[in-house]
Coordinates of C-alpha atoms in Angstrom, one line a residue:
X674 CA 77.5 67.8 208.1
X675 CA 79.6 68.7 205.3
X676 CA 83.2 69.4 205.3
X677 CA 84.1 72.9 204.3
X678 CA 85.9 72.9 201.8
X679 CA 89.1 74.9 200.4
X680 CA 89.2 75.5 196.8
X681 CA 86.5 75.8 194.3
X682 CA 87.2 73.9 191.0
X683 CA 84.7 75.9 188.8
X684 CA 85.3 79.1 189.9
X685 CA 89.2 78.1 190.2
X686 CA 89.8 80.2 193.9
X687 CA 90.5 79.7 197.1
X688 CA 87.0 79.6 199.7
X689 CA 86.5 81.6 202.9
X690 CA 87.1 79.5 206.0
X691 CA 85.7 79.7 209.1
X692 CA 87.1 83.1 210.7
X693 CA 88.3 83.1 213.9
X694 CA 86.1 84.9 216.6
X695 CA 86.9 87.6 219.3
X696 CA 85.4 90.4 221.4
X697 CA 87.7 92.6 219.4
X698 CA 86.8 91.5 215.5
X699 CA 83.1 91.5 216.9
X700 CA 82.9 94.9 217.8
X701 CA 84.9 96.4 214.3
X702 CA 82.2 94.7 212.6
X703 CA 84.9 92.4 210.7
X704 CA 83.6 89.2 211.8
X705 CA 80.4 89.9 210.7
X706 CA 81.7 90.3 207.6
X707 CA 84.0 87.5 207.6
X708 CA 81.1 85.1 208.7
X709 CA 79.0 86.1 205.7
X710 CA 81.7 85.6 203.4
X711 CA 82.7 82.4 205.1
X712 CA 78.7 81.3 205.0
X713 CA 78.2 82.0 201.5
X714 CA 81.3 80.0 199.7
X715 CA 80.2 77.1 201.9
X716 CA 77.0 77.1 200.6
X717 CA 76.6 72.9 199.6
X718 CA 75.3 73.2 196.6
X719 CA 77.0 76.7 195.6
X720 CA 78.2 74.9 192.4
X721 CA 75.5 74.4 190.8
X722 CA 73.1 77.3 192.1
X723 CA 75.8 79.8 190.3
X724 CA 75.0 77.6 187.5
X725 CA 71.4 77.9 187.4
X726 CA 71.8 81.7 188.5
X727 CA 73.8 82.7 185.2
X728 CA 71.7 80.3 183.0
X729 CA 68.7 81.8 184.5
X730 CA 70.1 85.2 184.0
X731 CA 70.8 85.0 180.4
X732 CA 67.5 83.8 179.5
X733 CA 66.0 87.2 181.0
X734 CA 68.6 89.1 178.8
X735 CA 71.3 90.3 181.7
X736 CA 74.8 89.9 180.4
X737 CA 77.0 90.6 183.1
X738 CA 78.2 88.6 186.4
X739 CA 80.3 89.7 189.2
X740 CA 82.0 92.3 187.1
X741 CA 82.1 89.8 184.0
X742 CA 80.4 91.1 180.5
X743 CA 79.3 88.4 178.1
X744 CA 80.4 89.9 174.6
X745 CA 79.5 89.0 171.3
X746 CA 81.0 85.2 169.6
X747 CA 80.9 83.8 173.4
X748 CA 83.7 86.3 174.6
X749 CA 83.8 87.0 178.4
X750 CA 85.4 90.3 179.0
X751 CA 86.5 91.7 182.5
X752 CA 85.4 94.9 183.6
X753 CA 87.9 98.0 184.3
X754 CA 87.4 99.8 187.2
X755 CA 89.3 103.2 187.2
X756 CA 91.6 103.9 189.7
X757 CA 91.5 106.3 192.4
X758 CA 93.9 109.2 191.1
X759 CA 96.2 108.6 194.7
X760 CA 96.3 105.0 193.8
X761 CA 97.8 105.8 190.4
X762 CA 99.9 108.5 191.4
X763 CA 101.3 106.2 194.5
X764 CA 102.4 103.7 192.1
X765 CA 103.9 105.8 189.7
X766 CA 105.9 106.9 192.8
X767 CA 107.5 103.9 193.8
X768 CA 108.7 103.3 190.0
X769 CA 110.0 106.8 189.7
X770 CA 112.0 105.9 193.0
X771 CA 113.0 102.8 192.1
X772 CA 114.4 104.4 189.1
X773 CA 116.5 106.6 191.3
X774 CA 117.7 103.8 193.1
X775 CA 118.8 101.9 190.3
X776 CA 120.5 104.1 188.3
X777 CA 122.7 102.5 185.8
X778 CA 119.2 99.8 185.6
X779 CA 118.3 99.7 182.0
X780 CA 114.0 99.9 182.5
X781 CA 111.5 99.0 180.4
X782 CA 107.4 99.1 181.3
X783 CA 104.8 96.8 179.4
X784 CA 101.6 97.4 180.7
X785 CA 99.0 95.3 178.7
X786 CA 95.6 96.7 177.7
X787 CA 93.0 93.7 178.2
X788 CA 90.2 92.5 176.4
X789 CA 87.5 95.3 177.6
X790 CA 89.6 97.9 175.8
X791 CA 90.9 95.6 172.7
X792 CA 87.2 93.9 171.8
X793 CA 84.7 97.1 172.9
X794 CA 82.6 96.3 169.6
X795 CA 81.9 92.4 171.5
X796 CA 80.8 94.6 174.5
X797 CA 76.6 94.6 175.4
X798 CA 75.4 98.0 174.5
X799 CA 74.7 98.9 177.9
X800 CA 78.3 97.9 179.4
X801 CA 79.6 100.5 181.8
X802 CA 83.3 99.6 181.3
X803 CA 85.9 102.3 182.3
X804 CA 88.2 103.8 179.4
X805 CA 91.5 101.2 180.5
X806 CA 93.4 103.4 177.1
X807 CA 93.2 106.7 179.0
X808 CA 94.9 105.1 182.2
X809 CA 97.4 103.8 180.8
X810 CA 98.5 106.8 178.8
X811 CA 98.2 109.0 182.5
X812 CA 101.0 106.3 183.4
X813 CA 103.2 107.1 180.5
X814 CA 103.0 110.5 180.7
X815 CA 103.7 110.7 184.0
X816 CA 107.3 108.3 183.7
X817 CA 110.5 110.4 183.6
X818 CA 112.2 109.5 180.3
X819 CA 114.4 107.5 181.6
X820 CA 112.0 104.4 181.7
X821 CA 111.2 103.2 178.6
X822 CA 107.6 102.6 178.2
X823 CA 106.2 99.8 175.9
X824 CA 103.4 100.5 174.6
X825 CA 101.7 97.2 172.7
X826 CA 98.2 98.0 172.1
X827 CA 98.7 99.3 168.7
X828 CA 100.4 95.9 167.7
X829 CA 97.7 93.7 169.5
X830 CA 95.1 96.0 167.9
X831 CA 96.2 95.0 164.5
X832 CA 96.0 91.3 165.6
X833 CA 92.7 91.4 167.5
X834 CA 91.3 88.9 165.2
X835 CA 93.8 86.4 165.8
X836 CA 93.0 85.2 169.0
X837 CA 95.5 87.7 171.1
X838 CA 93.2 87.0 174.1
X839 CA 91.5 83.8 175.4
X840 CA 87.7 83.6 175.6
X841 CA 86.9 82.0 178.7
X842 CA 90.1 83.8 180.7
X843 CA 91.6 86.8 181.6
X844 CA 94.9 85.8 179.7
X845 CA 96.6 87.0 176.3
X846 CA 96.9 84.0 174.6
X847 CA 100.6 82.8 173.8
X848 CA 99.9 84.3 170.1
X849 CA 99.2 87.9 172.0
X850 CA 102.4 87.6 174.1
X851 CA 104.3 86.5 170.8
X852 CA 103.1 89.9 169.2
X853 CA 103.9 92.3 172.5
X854 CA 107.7 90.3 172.3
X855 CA 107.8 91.3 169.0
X856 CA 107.3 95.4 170.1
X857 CA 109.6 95.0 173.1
X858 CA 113.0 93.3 170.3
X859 CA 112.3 96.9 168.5
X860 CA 112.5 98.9 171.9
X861 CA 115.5 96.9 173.4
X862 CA 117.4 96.4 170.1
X863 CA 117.0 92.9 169.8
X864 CA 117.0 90.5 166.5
X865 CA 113.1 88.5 167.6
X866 CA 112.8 85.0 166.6
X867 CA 109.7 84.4 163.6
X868 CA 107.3 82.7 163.6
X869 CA 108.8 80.3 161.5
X870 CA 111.1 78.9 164.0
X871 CA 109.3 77.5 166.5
X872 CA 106.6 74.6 166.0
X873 CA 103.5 75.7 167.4
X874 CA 102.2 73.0 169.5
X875 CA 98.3 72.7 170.5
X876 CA 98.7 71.5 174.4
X877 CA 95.2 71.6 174.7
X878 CA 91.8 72.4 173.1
X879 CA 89.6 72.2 176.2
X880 CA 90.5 75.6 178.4
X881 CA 87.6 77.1 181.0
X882 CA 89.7 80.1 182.1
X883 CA 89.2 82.3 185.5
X884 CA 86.2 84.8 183.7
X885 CA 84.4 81.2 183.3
X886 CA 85.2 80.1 186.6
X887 CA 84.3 83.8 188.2
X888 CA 81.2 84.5 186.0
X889 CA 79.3 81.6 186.1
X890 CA 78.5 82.0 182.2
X891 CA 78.3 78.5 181.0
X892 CA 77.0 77.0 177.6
X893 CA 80.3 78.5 175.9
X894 CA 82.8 77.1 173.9
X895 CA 86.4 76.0 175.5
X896 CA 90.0 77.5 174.7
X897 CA 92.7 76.4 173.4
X898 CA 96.5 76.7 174.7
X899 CA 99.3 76.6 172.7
X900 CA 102.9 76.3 173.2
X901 CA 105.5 78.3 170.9
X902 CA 108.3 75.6 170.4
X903 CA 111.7 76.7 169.4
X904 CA 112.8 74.4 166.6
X905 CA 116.3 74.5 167.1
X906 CA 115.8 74.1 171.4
X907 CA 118.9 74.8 173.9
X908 CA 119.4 73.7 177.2
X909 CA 118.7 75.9 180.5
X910 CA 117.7 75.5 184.0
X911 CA 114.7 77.0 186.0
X912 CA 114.9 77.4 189.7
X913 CA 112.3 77.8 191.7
X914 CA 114.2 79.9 194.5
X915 CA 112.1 79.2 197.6
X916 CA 111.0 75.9 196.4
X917 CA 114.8 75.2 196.4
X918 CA 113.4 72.9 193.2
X919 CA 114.9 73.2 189.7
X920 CA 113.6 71.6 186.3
X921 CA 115.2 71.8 182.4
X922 CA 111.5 73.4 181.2
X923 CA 109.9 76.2 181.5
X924 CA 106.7 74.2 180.7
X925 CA 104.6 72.3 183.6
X926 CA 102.5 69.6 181.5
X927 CA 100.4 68.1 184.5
X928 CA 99.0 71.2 185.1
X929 CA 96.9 70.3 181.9
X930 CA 95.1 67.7 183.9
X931 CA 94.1 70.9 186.3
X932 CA 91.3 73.5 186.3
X933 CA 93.9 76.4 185.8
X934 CA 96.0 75.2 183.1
X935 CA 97.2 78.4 182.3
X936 CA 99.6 77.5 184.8
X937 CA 101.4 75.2 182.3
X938 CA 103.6 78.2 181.9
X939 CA 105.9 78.4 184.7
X940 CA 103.6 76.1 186.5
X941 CA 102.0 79.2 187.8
X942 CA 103.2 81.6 189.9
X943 CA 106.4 82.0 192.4
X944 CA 107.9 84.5 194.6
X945 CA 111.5 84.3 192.6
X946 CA 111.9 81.8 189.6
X947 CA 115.8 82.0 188.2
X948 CA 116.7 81.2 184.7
X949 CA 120.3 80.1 183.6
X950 CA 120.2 80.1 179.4
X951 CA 122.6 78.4 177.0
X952 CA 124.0 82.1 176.1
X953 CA 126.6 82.7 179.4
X954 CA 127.7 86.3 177.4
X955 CA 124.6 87.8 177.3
X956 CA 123.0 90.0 179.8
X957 CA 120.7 89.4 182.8
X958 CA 117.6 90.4 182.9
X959 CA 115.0 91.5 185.6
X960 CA 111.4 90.6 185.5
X961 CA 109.2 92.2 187.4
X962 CA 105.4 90.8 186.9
X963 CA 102.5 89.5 186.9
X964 CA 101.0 86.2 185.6
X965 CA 100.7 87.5 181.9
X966 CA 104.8 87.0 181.6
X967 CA 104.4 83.7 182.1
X968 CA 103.5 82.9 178.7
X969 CA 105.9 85.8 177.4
X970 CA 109.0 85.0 179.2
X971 CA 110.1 81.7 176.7
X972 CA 110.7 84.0 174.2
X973 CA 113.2 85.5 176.2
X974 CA 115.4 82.7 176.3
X975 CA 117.7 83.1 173.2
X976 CA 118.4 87.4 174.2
X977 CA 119.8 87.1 177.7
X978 CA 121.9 84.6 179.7
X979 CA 120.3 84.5 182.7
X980 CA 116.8 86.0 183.8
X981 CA 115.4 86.6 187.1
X982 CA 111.6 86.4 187.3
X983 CA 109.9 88.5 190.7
X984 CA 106.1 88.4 191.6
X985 CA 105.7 91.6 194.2
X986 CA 102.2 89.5 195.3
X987 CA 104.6 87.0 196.9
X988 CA 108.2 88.1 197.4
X989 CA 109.6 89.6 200.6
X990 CA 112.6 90.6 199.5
X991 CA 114.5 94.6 199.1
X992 CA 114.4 94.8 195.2
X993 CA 117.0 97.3 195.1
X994 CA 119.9 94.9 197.0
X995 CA 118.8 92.2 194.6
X996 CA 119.7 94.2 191.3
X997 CA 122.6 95.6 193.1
X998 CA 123.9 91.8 194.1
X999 CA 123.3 90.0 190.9
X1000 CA 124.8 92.6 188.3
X1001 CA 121.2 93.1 186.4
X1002 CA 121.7 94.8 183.3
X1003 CA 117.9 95.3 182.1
X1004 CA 114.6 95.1 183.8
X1005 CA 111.3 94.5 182.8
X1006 CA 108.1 95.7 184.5
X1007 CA 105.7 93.5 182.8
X1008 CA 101.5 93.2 184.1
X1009 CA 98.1 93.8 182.4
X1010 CA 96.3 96.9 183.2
X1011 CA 93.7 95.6 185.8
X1012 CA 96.4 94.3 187.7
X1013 CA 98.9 96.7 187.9
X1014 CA 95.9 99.8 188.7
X1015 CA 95.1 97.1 191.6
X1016 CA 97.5 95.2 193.1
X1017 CA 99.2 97.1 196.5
X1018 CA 102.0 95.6 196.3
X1019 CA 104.1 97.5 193.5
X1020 CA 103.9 100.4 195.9
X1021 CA 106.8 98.8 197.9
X1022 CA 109.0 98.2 194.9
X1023 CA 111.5 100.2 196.0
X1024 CA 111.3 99.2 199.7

C-alpha cells in the first residue's frame, strides 16, 4: 500500500490526511466529509488523472477548472467570488476600529485588483466572473477619511500589457508591484527610485504558478521571475521573528529549485519578518499583508529605517500593543482583492 502523502508538487498544496474518527464527528456529518476529502487527494495516480481530465476538457471546448478560466495568449485567470455584504462590512469594521485604536497611526490601504478584473477581454465569452472593481470601491467608500486608500488599478491598467501579472500564477509580477510602489511614493510623499537604478535581474524563465498547479491546465508556456536590483545596494538585516533566524537579503535563491518559487521573495511567508535598513533616521513602517507584498516590500528599503512585516493568516499577536511598543509611524494594509474579501482573519486586526 502506498504511503499517503503530504504535499502535492503540481498543484503546490498541502493534501488531506487521514481524519481522525469519533462518535461525535460521525454523527455532525464532519467525518464524512473529511474522509471524502482525505480519499480523493490520496488518490495514486491523482497526478496525472487531473492531467488527462483538463487535457480532455479542453479538447471538448470547457475552459474553466476548479474556479480557474483559461483566457486568451495562455493566460489563467482566477475567478472572483463576491462577498457576502456581512463579510465586507465585518472587515471594514475591524479597520475602522483599528483606526480608533491607533490614532496618531499614519494608514494607508492597497488593495490590488487581480487579473479577472485587469485582462476581462482574455476572459471565455461565457465566464461568469464577479465585478472585483465594484467591491473594492464599496471598501473605499465605506473608510473614514482618515485612512488613506490606494487605489492602483488605474496605474496597472495603463501597464496591462507589460506583464503586471504572471500567467501561470495568481501573482503581480515584480514589474506590477514596481508600478503600484510607484502610486503609493505619490500618496506618502515619497521621492520613488526609477527604473534606471536598479538592474533588473531574470532569476528564472521557467515559473508554473498556483492557477497551473490548481487548474490542471497544462500545454502552456512557463513564467518568468525577475528581481529589481538596486544598483547602488545598502546593507540591512531581515529577521524572521519566530524563526529566531536572521539573513542580509530579502531574496531566498534555493527556493528557485522549488515548485513555488514565488517564494524567492521573503522566502515565502512568516508570521512577523523585521527589517533593520541602512537609513536609522527614517521612520518605521507597518506592513500588514498578504503574499503580494512580498515582491513589493524591496522597494521599501531606501524610505524607512526599519519595517515590520505581519501576515494576520499566521500571527497571534495584539496588533494594537505592537504599534504602541515599537513607535510605528506609518502602516500599510497591503493584499489583492480575493484575499482580503476572503481571508477571516483581518476581522481580528484590532483584537
Amino acid at each position: 500500500m502506498a504511503q499517503d502523502r503530504e504535499f502535492s508538487e503540481s498543484e503546490n498544496r498541502m493534501l488531506e490526511q487521514l481524519p481522525p474518527f469519533s462518535l461525535k464527528t460521525l454523527i455532525s456529518g464532519t467525518f464524512t466529509s473529511d474522509f471524502e476529502k482525505y480519499v480523493s487527494d490520496q488518490f495514486i495516480y491523482r497526478d496525472i488523472w487531473i492531467g488527462v481530465k483538463t487535457d480532455t476538457d479542453r479538447i471538448t471546448g470547457k475552459k474553466e477548472s476548479n474556479g480557474i478560466y483559461l483566457g486568451k495568449d495562455g493566460v489563467l485567470i482566477q475567478n472572483f467570488i463576491p462577498p457576502a455584504e456581512e463579510d465586507l462590512q465585518e472587515k471594514v469594521d475591524a479597520i475602522q476600529a483599528f483606526d480608533q485604536a491607533t490614532p496618531g497611526l499614519n494608514k494607508y490601504v492597497m488593495l490590488v485588483p487581480t487579473a479577472a478584473s485587469l485582462y476581462k477581454d482574455k476572459l471565455p465569452k461565457y465566464a461568469m466572473v464577479g465585478d472585483e472593481e465594484a467591491y473594492l470601491g464599496k471598501v473605499r467608500r465605506l473608510l473614514p477619511p482618515s485612512i488613506h486608500f490606494i487605489d492602483v488599478f488605474p496605474a496597472l491598467n495603463a501597464e496591462r500589457e507589460q506583464s503586471v501579472f504572471y500567467k501561470t500564477d495568481h501573482h503581480w509580477t515584480t514589474e506590477g508591484a514596481y508600478v503600484a510602489y510607484l502610486e503609493l511614493c505619490k500618496q506618502m510623499g515619497l521621492t520613488p527610485q526609477s527604473k534606471e537604478d536598479f538592474n533588473i535581474q531574470r532569476a528564472t524563465g521557467e515559473f508554473y504558478g498556483s492557477l497551473y498547479s490548481k487548474s490542471g491546465f497544462r500545454h502552456l508556456q512557463p513564467d518568468s521571475i525577475d528581481l529589481y536590483l538596486p544598483k547602488d545596494p545598502e546593507n540591512y538585516t531581515v529577521t524572521y521573528v519566530d524563526e529566531e533566524e536572521s539573513t542580509d537579503t530579502l531574496y531566498a535563491m534555493e527556493q528557485l529549485q522549488k515548485k513555488d518559487k514565488y517564494a524567492v521573495f521573503l522566502n515565502g511567508n512568516h508570521a512577523l519578518i523585521h527589517i533593520k535598513t541602512a537609513h536609522p533616521d527614517g521612520k518605521k513602517l507597518l506592513v500588514v499583508k498578504d503574499s503580494y507584498a512580498n515582491s513589493f516590500i524591496p522597494f521599501l528599503l531606501k524610505h524607512f529605517s526599519e519595517i515590520d512585516v505581519v501576515d494576520l493568516r499566521y500571527y497571534d499577536g495584539e496588533l494594537t500593543s505592537f504599534v504602541n511598543e515599537h513607535d510605528i509611524d506609518d502602516m500599510l494594509l497591503l493584499y489583492n482583492a480575493n484575499t482580503f474579501f476572503e481571508d477571516p482573519s483581518i476581522n481580528y486586526l484590532s483584537e
